[in-house]
């Protein structure tokens, strides 16, 4: 959930856990969901093989090679009866909120803003808390097969908090970076670790165009303060671009047009694509990712197409909080998937893809059924949902080498157990993953060609210590939340709109049952 109303200070970090110098790997015998760039559709290869060199997919073979035909030091991973897919890409998430896990199961949007949002949560967190929450949140994502995250990190209340969250990401990255021992070496080195961008910005609801422009520049300067990446400060964005593009990254900017469009206060919010365009931010080679976009207008959608920028649809969040989905399904071609506040619901992109697929079918069918007609086809295929969860995420970040299995793409791979009880009998591997699998069926996760999860277990040095520190922080922060009285949701909310009485579902008969307590 992005903030509105209050000042939003966000460090946006695109985390891509990475490594170098991995031995050549051969993933052989599986069914590979590769990508055909010619026809822009998934390409299923049965009984094929992948050769991974360093952090890249070096070869995609239609037939598994025979023993003896590959170098002896190749690490062979037998993928017989497995399904190999690209890793999932999450284009909107707040890693620092991991410590809130389960505390907000019944929260509303109004509740969220006064209880868990970046606007109010600072007193709950020391920098160390941000660090461990961010770090363990990334473990959670890796475990779920997410291999690239665009972190909308608005925990940047102080320089220390900002640095801690950043360190939380970096320290994970360093776990896999082999012989690179300090931060500088990966920045300056051979991109052992790819931190796509770090962007520190200040935006407020009242902000208008000029302010956005200014803060956007400031964000690059702050990034330089933190990571020593950019030494220029007040130069125009275009001057900074070679810095980001030379690393092969785009700077990414996330905002929330939904709140504005849904509550019709866009003029004061200033975060619609039109506002970014007026600020000169949208139509550049810098990737811009707009969070939610649930109620995006036809004009805004056209602008995103014209500038090739994307939204991050976070289906579960938008249902949980009541953003609803009036129009964002109509711009799936400039869409990608994100999680948002993963402490309130599931953390995996697979669940998001499935929810979005079926809820979009529901909505599209309604168009027809509401006319008293019977739909004569299915409106949304599993292959399209699969692309949304993988390739479109890469496109949203300006990275054609992410979210696909193609030659020279990043070797960010998931190996699924095709013999799990839920998948048994599958013919279509895409349907198997999108509609039948759970993240528990993921055997291996590779990021940049290295295993981060193997045989269903995360491979993380110091994991137990991190878990113990995380649990201490979670316990302390959750107690503070319990001790904080709820703010009654009465009167008016942001933008002056009144709260309305919400009818509640009661699955029990009789009076006085209803919603009941949360068991926290
Ligand atoms: C190929 O080699 C692997 C060990 O590297 C072995 O497990 C497997 O049985 C061999 N396959 C054949 C067909 O020889
Ligand atoms: C972040 O990491 C750097 C380098 O290891 C360290 O100097 C700094 O103290 C850390 N900051 C925080 C807030 O953890
Ligand atoms: C670091 O490099 C040395 C020498 O090349 C190698 O033996 C060692 O395994 C490497 N360490 C890691 C963590 O990869
Ligand atoms: C974006 O910029 C390109 C060239 O820089 C221009 O041709 C195009 O018209 C611009 N699009 C919009 C929507 O402003
Ligand atoms: C439930 O409560 C309402 C209002 O308090 C009352 O009118 C109604 O009779 C009650 N119904 C039952 C089944 O107790
Ligand atoms: C959520 O649960 C808490 C704890 O049981 C309760 O006090 C609160 O009223 C609930 N909030 C909402 C928005 O339903
Ligand atoms: Zn958000």
Coordinates of C-alpha atoms and ligand atoms in Angstrom, one line a residue:
X1 CA 0.0 0.0 0.0
X2 CA 1.5 3.2 -1.0
X3 CA 1.1 6.2 1.2
X4 CA -0.9 9.2 0.3
X5 CA -1.9 12.2 2.4
X6 CA 1.3 12.3 4.4
X7 CA 4.8 12.9 3.2
X8 CA 6.0 9.9 1.5
X9 CA 9.7 9.2 1.6
X10 CA 10.6 6.1 -0.3
X11 CA 13.7 4.3 -1.2
X12 CA 12.8 2.1 -4.0
X13 CA 15.2 -0.7 -4.3
X14 CA 15.0 -3.3 -7.0
X15 CA 16.4 -6.3 -5.4
X16 CA 17.9 -9.0 -7.6
X17 CA 19.7 -11.5 -5.6
X18 CA 22.7 -12.4 -7.6
X19 CA 25.9 -14.3 -7.8
X20 CA 28.9 -14.8 -10.1
X21 CA 31.3 -17.4 -11.1
X22 CA 28.8 -20.2 -10.8
X23 CA 30.0 -23.4 -12.3
X24 CA 28.3 -24.4 -15.5
X25 CA 25.0 -26.1 -14.8
X26 CA 23.0 -28.5 -16.9
X27 CA 19.3 -28.8 -16.0
X28 CA 18.3 -31.8 -18.0
X29 CA 15.3 -33.9 -18.7
X30 CA 12.6 -31.5 -17.7
X31 CA 9.7 -29.7 -19.3
X32 CA 10.9 -26.2 -19.9
X33 CA 8.5 -23.2 -20.2
X34 CA 10.7 -21.1 -22.4
X35 CA 9.8 -18.0 -24.4
X36 CA 9.6 -17.6 -28.1
X37 CA 10.5 -14.0 -28.9
X38 CA 9.3 -14.4 -32.4
X39 CA 5.7 -15.1 -31.6
X40 CA 5.9 -13.6 -28.1
X41 CA 4.4 -16.7 -26.5
X42 CA 5.6 -19.3 -24.1
X43 CA 7.4 -22.2 -25.8
X44 CA 7.1 -25.6 -24.2
X45 CA 10.1 -27.9 -24.6
X46 CA 9.5 -31.4 -23.3
X47 CA 12.5 -33.5 -22.3
X48 CA 14.9 -30.7 -23.1
X49 CA 17.7 -29.1 -21.2
X50 CA 19.2 -25.8 -20.1
X51 CA 22.8 -24.9 -19.9
X52 CA 23.5 -22.2 -17.4
X53 CA 26.8 -20.4 -17.4
X54 CA 27.5 -17.9 -14.7
X55 CA 24.4 -15.8 -14.3
X56 CA 22.9 -16.5 -17.7
X57 CA 21.1 -19.1 -19.7
X58 CA 23.7 -20.1 -22.2
X59 CA 21.8 -22.7 -24.2
X60 CA 18.3 -24.1 -24.5
X61 CA 18.3 -27.6 -25.9
X62 CA 15.3 -29.4 -27.4
X63 CA 16.8 -32.7 -26.5
X64 CA 18.7 -33.6 -23.3
X65 CA 22.3 -34.2 -24.1
X66 CA 23.8 -37.6 -23.6
X67 CA 26.3 -38.3 -20.8
X68 CA 29.8 -37.6 -22.0
X69 CA 28.8 -34.8 -24.4
X70 CA 29.3 -32.0 -21.9
X71 CA 32.4 -31.0 -19.9
X72 CA 33.1 -33.2 -16.9
X73 CA 33.0 -30.4 -14.4
X74 CA 29.4 -29.5 -15.4
X75 CA 27.0 -29.7 -12.5
X76 CA 24.1 -31.9 -13.7
X77 CA 20.7 -31.3 -12.2
X78 CA 18.3 -34.0 -13.1
X79 CA 15.0 -32.5 -13.9
X80 CA 13.2 -35.6 -15.1
X81 CA 9.4 -35.1 -14.4
X82 CA 10.0 -31.5 -13.4
X83 CA 8.7 -28.3 -14.8
X84 CA 11.2 -25.5 -15.3
X85 CA 9.9 -21.9 -15.4
X86 CA 11.5 -18.5 -15.0
X87 CA 11.4 -17.0 -11.5
X88 CA 8.5 -14.8 -10.6
X89 CA 8.8 -11.0 -10.6
X90 CA 7.2 -8.9 -7.9
X91 CA 6.9 -5.3 -8.9
X92 CA 5.4 -3.9 -5.7
X93 CA 6.3 -4.8 -2.2
X94 CA 7.2 -3.3 1.2
X95 CA 9.8 -5.6 2.7
X96 CA 10.1 -3.7 6.0
X97 CA 6.5 -4.7 7.0
X98 CA 7.3 -8.4 7.4
X99 CA 7.4 -8.2 11.2
X100 CA 3.7 -7.3 11.2
X101 CA 2.8 -10.8 10.0
X102 CA -0.9 -11.6 10.6
X103 CA -1.5 -8.5 12.7
X104 CA -3.7 -6.9 10.0
X105 CA -5.9 -9.8 8.8
X106 CA -9.0 -7.7 9.2
X107 CA -7.6 -4.3 8.5
X108 CA -9.3 -1.8 6.2
X109 CA -7.6 0.8 4.1
X110 CA -8.5 3.5 6.6
X111 CA -7.2 1.4 9.5
X112 CA -4.0 0.6 7.6
X113 CA -3.1 4.2 7.1
X114 CA -3.3 5.1 10.8
X115 CA -1.8 1.8 12.1
X116 CA 0.7 0.2 9.7
X117 CA 1.6 2.6 7.0
X118 CA 4.9 4.4 6.6
X119 CA 3.2 7.6 7.8
X120 CA 2.7 6.3 11.3
X121 CA 4.9 3.3 11.8
X122 CA 8.3 4.9 12.5
X123 CA 8.0 4.8 16.3
X124 CA 7.7 1.1 16.1
X125 CA 11.0 0.5 14.3
X126 CA 14.6 0.9 15.1
X127 CA 16.9 0.8 12.1
X128 CA 17.8 -2.8 13.2
X129 CA 14.2 -3.8 13.1
X130 CA 13.9 -2.5 9.5
X131 CA 17.0 -4.4 8.6
X132 CA 15.8 -7.8 9.9
X133 CA 12.3 -7.3 8.6
X134 CA 13.5 -6.5 5.2
X135 CA 16.0 -9.3 5.1
X136 CA 13.6 -12.0 6.3
X137 CA 11.0 -10.7 4.0
X138 CA 13.3 -11.4 1.1
X139 CA 13.9 -14.9 2.3
X140 CA 10.2 -15.3 2.3
X141 CA 10.0 -14.1 -1.3
X142 CA 12.8 -16.3 -2.5
X143 CA 11.2 -19.3 -0.8
X144 CA 8.1 -18.5 -2.8
X145 CA 10.0 -18.4 -6.1
X146 CA 10.2 -14.7 -6.5
X147 CA 13.6 -13.9 -7.9
X148 CA 13.3 -10.2 -8.6
X149 CA 11.6 -7.6 -6.4
X150 CA 10.9 -3.9 -6.9
X151 CA 10.8 -2.9 -3.3
X152 CA 8.7 0.2 -2.6
X153 CA 10.7 0.9 0.6
X154 CA 9.0 3.7 2.3
X155 CA 10.6 2.9 5.7
X156 CA 13.1 5.7 5.0
X157 CA 12.2 7.9 8.0
X158 CA 15.8 8.6 8.8
X159 CA 19.0 8.0 7.0
X160 CA 19.7 5.2 9.4
X161 CA 16.4 3.5 8.7
X162 CA 16.9 3.9 5.0
X163 CA 20.4 2.5 5.2
X164 CA 19.3 -0.4 7.3
X165 CA 16.6 -1.5 4.9
X166 CA 19.1 -1.2 2.1
X167 CA 21.6 -3.2 4.1
X168 CA 18.9 -5.8 4.7
X169 CA 18.7 -6.3 0.9
X170 CA 22.4 -6.1 0.3
X171 CA 23.3 -8.5 3.0
X172 CA 21.2 -11.1 1.4
X173 CA 22.8 -10.4 -1.9
X174 CA 26.2 -10.8 -0.3
X175 CA 25.3 -14.2 0.9
X176 CA 25.5 -15.4 -2.7
X177 CA 28.2 -13.2 -4.0
X178 CA 31.0 -15.6 -3.4
X179 CA 34.3 -13.9 -3.2
X180 CA 33.1 -10.4 -3.4
X181 CA 33.7 -9.2 0.1
X182 CA 32.6 -5.6 0.2
X183 CA 29.9 -3.4 -1.2
X184 CA 32.2 -1.5 -3.5
X185 CA 33.4 -4.5 -5.4
X186 CA 30.0 -5.5 -6.7
X187 CA 29.1 -2.0 -7.7
X188 CA 32.3 -1.5 -9.6
X189 CA 33.0 -5.1 -10.4
X190 CA 31.5 -7.3 -13.0
X191 CA 28.0 -6.8 -11.8
X192 CA 28.4 -9.8 -9.5
X193 CA 25.4 -8.4 -7.7
X194 CA 22.9 -6.4 -9.5
X195 CA 21.1 -3.9 -7.5
X196 CA 19.0 -2.4 -10.2
X197 CA 18.5 1.0 -8.6
X198 CA 18.2 2.8 -5.4
X199 CA 15.9 5.7 -5.5
X200 CA 15.2 8.0 -2.6
X201 CA 12.3 10.3 -3.0
X202 CA 10.0 12.6 -1.2
X203 CA 6.5 13.0 -2.5
X204 CA 3.5 14.3 -0.8
X205 CA -0.2 14.3 -1.6
X206 CA -0.1 18.0 -2.1
X207 CA 2.8 17.8 -4.4
X208 CA 2.4 19.1 -7.9
X209 CA 4.4 18.7 -11.0
X210 CA 7.4 20.9 -10.1
X211 CA 7.9 19.2 -6.8
X212 CA 7.8 15.8 -8.3
X213 CA 10.5 16.9 -10.8
X214 CA 12.7 18.2 -8.0
X215 CA 12.3 15.3 -5.8
X216 CA 13.0 12.9 -8.5
X217 CA 16.3 14.4 -9.0
X218 CA 16.8 14.5 -5.3
X219 CA 16.2 10.8 -5.3
X220 CA 19.2 10.2 -7.4
X221 CA 21.3 12.3 -5.2
X222 CA 20.1 10.5 -2.1
X223 CA 20.9 7.3 -3.9
X224 CA 24.4 8.5 -4.4
X225 CA 24.7 9.4 -0.7
X226 CA 23.8 5.9 0.3
X227 CA 25.6 3.8 -2.2
X228 CA 28.2 6.0 -3.8
X229 CA 26.8 5.2 -7.2
X230 CA 26.2 8.6 -8.6
X231 CA 28.5 11.5 -7.7
X232 CA 26.5 14.1 -9.7
X233 CA 23.8 15.7 -7.8
X234 CA 21.9 18.5 -9.4
X235 CA 22.4 17.4 -13.0
X236 CA 19.3 16.6 -15.1
X237 CA 17.9 13.1 -15.0
X238 CA 19.2 12.5 -18.5
X239 CA 22.7 13.1 -17.3
X240 CA 22.3 10.5 -14.7
X241 CA 20.9 8.0 -17.1
X242 CA 24.2 6.6 -18.4
X243 CA 25.0 5.7 -14.8
X244 CA 21.9 3.6 -14.4
X245 CA 21.8 2.2 -17.9
X246 CA 25.5 1.3 -17.9
X247 CA 24.7 -1.0 -15.1
X248 CA 21.9 -2.3 -17.2
X249 CA 19.3 -1.0 -14.8
X250 CA 16.5 1.4 -14.9
X251 CA 15.6 3.7 -12.1
X252 CA 12.1 2.8 -11.0
X253 CA 9.5 4.9 -9.6
X254 CA 6.3 3.7 -8.0
X255 CA 3.2 5.5 -7.1
X256 CA -0.4 4.9 -6.4
X257 CA -2.8 6.4 -8.9
X258 CA -5.7 4.4 -7.5
X259 CA -6.3 6.5 -4.4
X260 CA -6.4 9.6 -6.4
X261 CA -8.6 8.3 -9.2
X262 CA -10.9 6.4 -7.0
X263 CA -11.6 9.2 -4.6
X264 CA -11.5 11.8 -7.4
X265 CA -8.9 14.0 -5.8
X266 CA -6.4 13.6 -8.5
X267 CA -5.5 17.2 -8.8
X268 CA -4.2 17.3 -5.3
X269 CA -2.6 13.9 -5.4
X270 CA -0.6 14.4 -8.6
X271 CA 0.5 10.8 -9.1
X272 CA -1.4 9.9 -12.2
X273 CA 0.5 9.0 -15.4
X274 CA -0.5 12.5 -16.7
X275 CA 1.2 14.2 -13.7
X276 CA 4.4 12.2 -14.2
X277 CA 4.2 12.9 -17.9
X278 CA 3.9 16.6 -17.2
X279 CA 6.9 16.4 -14.9
X280 CA 8.9 14.9 -17.7
X281 CA 9.3 11.6 -15.9
X282 CA 7.2 9.2 -17.9
X283 CA 8.5 9.4 -21.4
X284 CA 12.1 8.5 -20.9
X285 CA 14.1 5.3 -20.9
X286 CA 13.8 5.1 -17.2
X287 CA 11.3 2.5 -16.3
X288 CA 8.4 3.8 -14.3
X289 CA 6.1 1.4 -12.4
X290 CA 2.9 2.8 -11.1
X291 CA 1.5 0.8 -8.1
X292 CA -2.1 -0.5 -8.4
X293 CA -3.6 1.7 -11.1
X294 CA -6.9 -0.1 -10.2
X295 CA -9.1 2.6 -11.5
X296 CA -6.9 3.8 -14.3
X297 CA -8.6 6.0 -16.9
X298 CA -8.6 5.3 -20.6
X299 CA -6.5 8.3 -21.1
X300 CA -3.9 7.3 -18.5
X301 CA -3.8 3.8 -20.0
X302 CA -3.2 5.2 -23.5
X303 CA -0.4 7.3 -22.0
X304 CA 1.3 4.3 -20.5
X305 CA 1.1 2.5 -23.8
X306 CA 2.5 5.5 -25.6
X307 CA 5.4 5.7 -23.2
X308 CA 5.7 2.0 -22.6
X309 CA 5.4 2.2 -18.9
X310 CA 3.7 -0.3 -16.6
X311 CA 1.4 -0.6 -13.6
X312 CA 1.9 -3.1 -10.8
X313 CA -1.4 -4.9 -10.2
X314 CA -1.5 -6.3 -6.7
X315 CA -4.7 -8.4 -6.8
X316 CA -4.9 -9.7 -3.3
X317 CA -4.1 -6.3 -1.7
X318 CA -6.6 -4.5 -3.9
X319 CA -9.3 -7.0 -2.8
X320 CA -8.3 -7.0 0.8
X321 CA -8.4 -3.2 1.1
X322 CA -11.2 -2.5 -1.2
X323 CA -9.4 -0.7 -4.0
X324 CA -11.6 -2.9 -6.3
X325 CA -10.6 -3.5 -9.9
X326 CA -12.7 -1.3 -12.1
X327 CA -10.4 -0.9 -15.0
X328 CA -6.8 -2.2 -14.5
X329 CA -7.6 -5.5 -16.3
X330 CA -8.1 -3.5 -19.5
X331 CA -4.4 -2.6 -19.5
X332 CA -2.9 -6.0 -18.9
X333 CA -0.5 -5.3 -21.8
X334 CA 1.2 -2.7 -19.7
X335 CA 0.6 -4.6 -16.5
X336 CA 2.7 -6.6 -14.1
X337 CA 2.0 -8.3 -10.8
X338 CA 3.0 -7.3 -7.3
X339 CA 2.3 -8.3 -3.7
X340 CA 2.1 -5.1 -1.7
X341 CA 1.6 -5.5 2.1
X342 CA 2.6 -9.1 2.4
X343 CA 2.0 -9.1 6.2
X344 CA -1.7 -9.1 5.6
X345 CA -1.9 -11.9 3.0
X346 CA 0.1 -14.2 0.8
X347 CA 3.6 -13.4 -0.3
X348 CA 3.7 -15.3 -3.6
X349 CA 3.2 -14.1 -7.1
X350 CA 1.6 -17.5 -8.1
X351 CA -1.3 -16.8 -5.8
X352 CA -1.6 -13.3 -7.3
X353 CA -1.6 -14.7 -10.8
X354 CA -4.3 -17.2 -10.0
X355 CA -6.5 -14.6 -8.1
X356 CA -6.1 -12.2 -11.0
X357 CA -6.8 -14.8 -13.6
X358 CA -10.0 -16.0 -12.0
X359 CA -11.3 -12.6 -10.9
X360 CA -10.7 -11.1 -14.3
X361 CA -12.5 -14.0 -15.9
X362 CA -15.4 -13.2 -13.5
X363 CA -15.4 -9.6 -14.5
X364 CA -15.2 -10.3 -18.2
X365 CA -17.9 -13.0 -18.0
X366 CA -20.1 -10.5 -16.2
X367 CA -20.0 -8.2 -19.2
X368 CA -21.7 -11.0 -21.2
X369 CA -23.9 -12.6 -18.6
X370 CA -25.2 -9.3 -17.6
X371 CA -26.7 -9.0 -21.1
X372 CA -28.4 -12.4 -20.5
X373 CA -26.0 -14.1 -22.9
X374 CA -23.8 -17.2 -22.5
X375 CA -20.1 -16.5 -23.0
X376 CA -18.9 -18.4 -26.1
X377 CA -15.2 -18.4 -25.1
X378 CA -13.0 -18.1 -22.1
X379 CA -11.7 -14.5 -21.8
X380 CA -8.3 -15.0 -20.2
X381 CA -5.8 -17.9 -20.7
X382 CA -3.4 -19.5 -18.3
X383 CA -0.6 -18.6 -20.7
X384 CA -1.4 -14.9 -20.5
X385 CA -1.5 -15.1 -16.7
X386 CA 1.8 -16.8 -16.7
X387 CA 3.4 -14.1 -18.8
X388 CA 1.9 -11.5 -16.5
X389 CA 3.7 -13.1 -13.5
X390 CA 7.0 -13.5 -15.3
X391 CA 7.8 -11.7 -18.5
X392 CA 5.6 -8.6 -18.0
X393 CA 7.4 -8.0 -14.7
X394 CA 10.7 -7.9 -16.5
X395 CA 9.2 -5.5 -19.1
X396 CA 7.9 -3.3 -16.3
X397 CA 11.4 -2.9 -15.1
X398 CA 12.8 -2.3 -18.5
X399 CA 14.5 -5.7 -18.5
X400 CA 13.9 -8.0 -21.4
X401 CA 16.3 -10.5 -19.9
X402 CA 14.2 -11.1 -16.8
X403 CA 11.1 -13.3 -16.4
X404 CA 11.9 -15.4 -19.5
X405 CA 13.8 -18.5 -20.5
X406 CA 15.7 -17.3 -23.6
X407 CA 19.3 -17.5 -24.6
X408 CA 21.3 -15.0 -22.5
X409 CA 18.4 -14.2 -20.2
X410 CA 19.2 -14.1 -16.5
X411 CA 19.3 -17.7 -15.1
X412 CA 16.5 -17.0 -12.6
X413 CA 14.8 -20.3 -12.6
X414 CA 12.2 -22.4 -10.7
X415 CA 12.2 -26.2 -10.8
X416 CA 8.7 -27.6 -10.0
X417 CA 8.0 -31.1 -8.9
X418 CA 5.8 -32.4 -11.6
X419 CA 5.0 -35.6 -9.6
X420 CA 3.5 -33.8 -6.6
X421 CA 0.0 -35.0 -5.8
X422 CA -1.4 -31.7 -6.9
X423 CA 0.2 -31.8 -10.3
X424 CA 0.1 -35.5 -11.1
X425 CA -1.4 -36.2 -14.5
X426 CA -0.6 -32.8 -16.0
X427 CA -0.3 -32.4 -19.8
X428 CA -0.1 -28.6 -20.0
X429 CA 2.8 -27.4 -17.8
X430 CA 1.5 -23.8 -17.8
X431 CA -1.9 -24.9 -16.5
X432 CA -0.2 -27.2 -14.0
X433 CA 1.8 -24.3 -12.5
X434 CA -0.8 -21.5 -12.7
X435 CA -3.9 -23.5 -11.7
X436 CA -2.7 -26.6 -9.8
X437 CA 0.6 -26.0 -8.1
X438 CA 1.4 -24.3 -4.8
X439 CA 4.8 -22.8 -3.9
X440 CA 5.3 -26.0 -1.8
X441 CA 5.8 -27.8 -5.2
X442 CA 8.9 -25.7 -5.9
X443 CA 12.0 -27.9 -5.5
X444 CA 14.7 -25.5 -6.5
X445 CA 15.1 -21.7 -7.0
X446 CA 18.1 -20.4 -8.8
X447 CA 19.0 -16.8 -9.0
X448 CA 21.7 -15.6 -11.3
X449 CA 22.5 -19.3 -11.9
X450 CA 23.0 -20.1 -8.2
X451 CA 20.8 -22.1 -6.0
X452 CA 19.1 -20.1 -3.3
X453 CA 16.6 -22.9 -2.6
X454 CA 17.5 -26.5 -3.2
X455 CA 15.4 -29.6 -2.6
X456 CA 12.7 -27.4 -1.0
X457 CA 15.1 -25.8 1.5
X458 CA 16.4 -22.3 1.5
X459 CA 20.2 -22.2 1.3
X460 CA 21.0 -19.3 3.6
X461 CA 24.1 -18.9 5.7
X462 CA 23.2 -17.6 9.2
X463 CA 19.5 -18.2 8.6
X464 CA 18.8 -19.4 12.2
X465 CA 20.3 -16.3 13.7
X466 CA 18.3 -14.1 11.3
X467 CA 15.1 -15.9 12.2
X468 CA 15.8 -15.5 15.9
X469 CA 16.5 -11.8 15.5
X470 CA 13.4 -11.4 13.4
X471 CA 11.2 -13.2 15.9
X472 CA 12.5 -10.9 18.7
X473 CA 11.7 -7.8 16.6
X474 CA 8.3 -9.2 15.6
X475 CA 7.4 -10.0 19.1
X476 CA 8.3 -6.5 20.4
X477 CA 6.7 -4.6 17.5
X478 CA 3.5 -6.7 17.6
X479 CA 3.2 -6.1 21.3
X480 CA 3.4 -2.3 20.7
X481 CA 0.6 -2.7 18.2
X482 CA -1.6 -4.6 20.6
X483 CA -0.9 -1.8 23.1
X484 CA -2.0 0.9 20.6
X485 CA -5.7 1.5 20.6
X486 CA -7.5 1.2 17.3
X487 CA -8.5 4.5 15.8
X488 CA -12.3 4.5 15.2
X489 CA -13.1 4.7 11.5
X490 CA -15.7 7.4 11.8
X491 CA -16.2 10.8 10.3
X492 CA -14.2 11.6 7.1
X493 CA -11.2 10.0 5.5
X494 CA -8.5 11.5 3.3
X495 CA -10.0 13.6 0.6
X496 CA -13.0 14.4 2.8
X497 CA -15.0 11.4 1.9
X498 CA -17.1 9.9 4.7
X499 CA -16.7 6.4 6.2
X500 CA -19.7 4.2 5.4
X501 CA -21.3 1.4 7.3
X502 CA -19.9 -1.9 6.2
X503 CA -22.2 -4.9 6.2
X504 CA -20.4 -8.0 7.6
X505 CA -20.7 -11.6 6.6
X506 CA -21.7 -14.0 9.3
X507 CA -21.4 -17.7 8.7
X508 CA -23.1 -18.6 11.9
X509 CA -26.8 -18.5 12.6
X510 CA -28.2 -16.3 15.4
X511 CA -27.3 -13.0 16.7
X512 CA -24.1 -11.7 18.1
X513 CA -21.6 -13.9 16.2
X514 CA -20.5 -12.0 13.2
X515 CA -16.9 -10.8 12.6
X516 CA -15.6 -11.6 16.1
X517 CA -12.1 -11.0 17.3
X518 CA -8.8 -11.5 15.6
X519 CA -6.7 -14.1 17.3
X520 CA -3.5 -12.1 17.7
Ligands
LIG1 C1 24.6 -40.1 -16.7 O1 25.4 -39.7 -15.6 C2 24.8 -39.6 -14.3 C3 25.8 -39.2 -13.3 O2 26.4 -38.1 -13.7 C4 24.2 -40.9 -14.0 O3 23.4 -40.8 -12.8 C5 23.3 -41.4 -15.1 O4 22.8 -42.7 -14.8 C6 24.0 -41.4 -16.4 N1 23.1 -41.7 -17.4 C7 23.3 -42.6 -18.4 C8 22.3 -42.8 -19.4 O5 24.4 -43.1 -18.5
LIG2 C1 24.8 -0.6 6.7 O1 26.0 -1.3 6.3 C2 27.1 -0.5 6.3 C3 28.2 -1.3 5.6 O2 28.3 -2.6 6.1 C4 27.4 -0.1 7.7 O3 28.6 0.7 7.7 C5 26.3 0.6 8.3 O4 26.5 0.9 9.6 C6 25.0 -0.2 8.1 N1 23.9 0.7 8.5 C7 22.9 0.3 9.2 C8 21.9 1.3 9.6 O5 22.7 -0.9 9.5
LIG3 C1 36.5 -18.0 -3.4 O1 37.5 -18.3 -4.3 C2 38.3 -19.4 -4.0 C3 39.5 -19.5 -4.9 O2 39.1 -19.3 -6.2 C4 37.5 -20.7 -3.9 O3 38.2 -21.8 -3.5 C5 36.3 -20.5 -3.0 O4 35.5 -21.6 -3.0 C6 35.6 -19.2 -3.3 N1 34.6 -18.9 -2.3 C7 33.3 -19.0 -2.5 C8 32.4 -18.7 -1.4 O5 32.9 -19.2 -3.6
LIG4 C1 7.9 10.3 -26.2 O1 9.1 10.7 -26.7 C2 9.3 10.4 -28.1 C3 10.7 10.8 -28.6 O2 11.5 11.2 -27.6 C4 8.2 11.1 -28.9 O3 8.4 10.7 -30.3 C5 6.9 10.7 -28.4 O4 5.9 11.5 -29.1 C6 6.7 11.0 -26.9 N1 5.5 10.5 -26.5 C7 4.7 11.2 -25.7 C8 3.4 10.5 -25.3 O5 4.9 12.3 -25.3
LIG5 C1 -31.3 -10.3 16.8 O1 -31.2 -9.0 17.3 C2 -32.2 -8.1 16.8 C3 -31.8 -6.7 17.2 O2 -31.0 -6.7 18.3 C4 -33.5 -8.5 17.3 O3 -34.5 -7.7 16.8 C5 -33.8 -9.9 16.8 O4 -35.0 -10.4 17.4 C6 -32.7 -10.9 17.2 N1 -32.9 -12.2 16.6 C7 -32.6 -13.3 17.2 C8 -32.9 -14.5 16.4 O5 -32.3 -13.4 18.4
LIG6 C1 -9.9 -6.3 13.9 O1 -9.7 -7.2 15.0 C2 -9.5 -6.5 16.2 C3 -9.1 -7.5 17.2 O2 -10.0 -8.4 17.4 C4 -10.7 -5.7 16.5 O3 -10.6 -5.0 17.8 C5 -11.0 -4.7 15.4 O4 -12.2 -4.0 15.6 C6 -11.0 -5.4 14.1 N1 -10.9 -4.3 13.1 C7 -11.7 -4.3 12.0 C8 -11.5 -3.2 11.1 O5 -12.6 -5.1 11.8
LIG7 ZN1 2.1 -0.5 -1.6

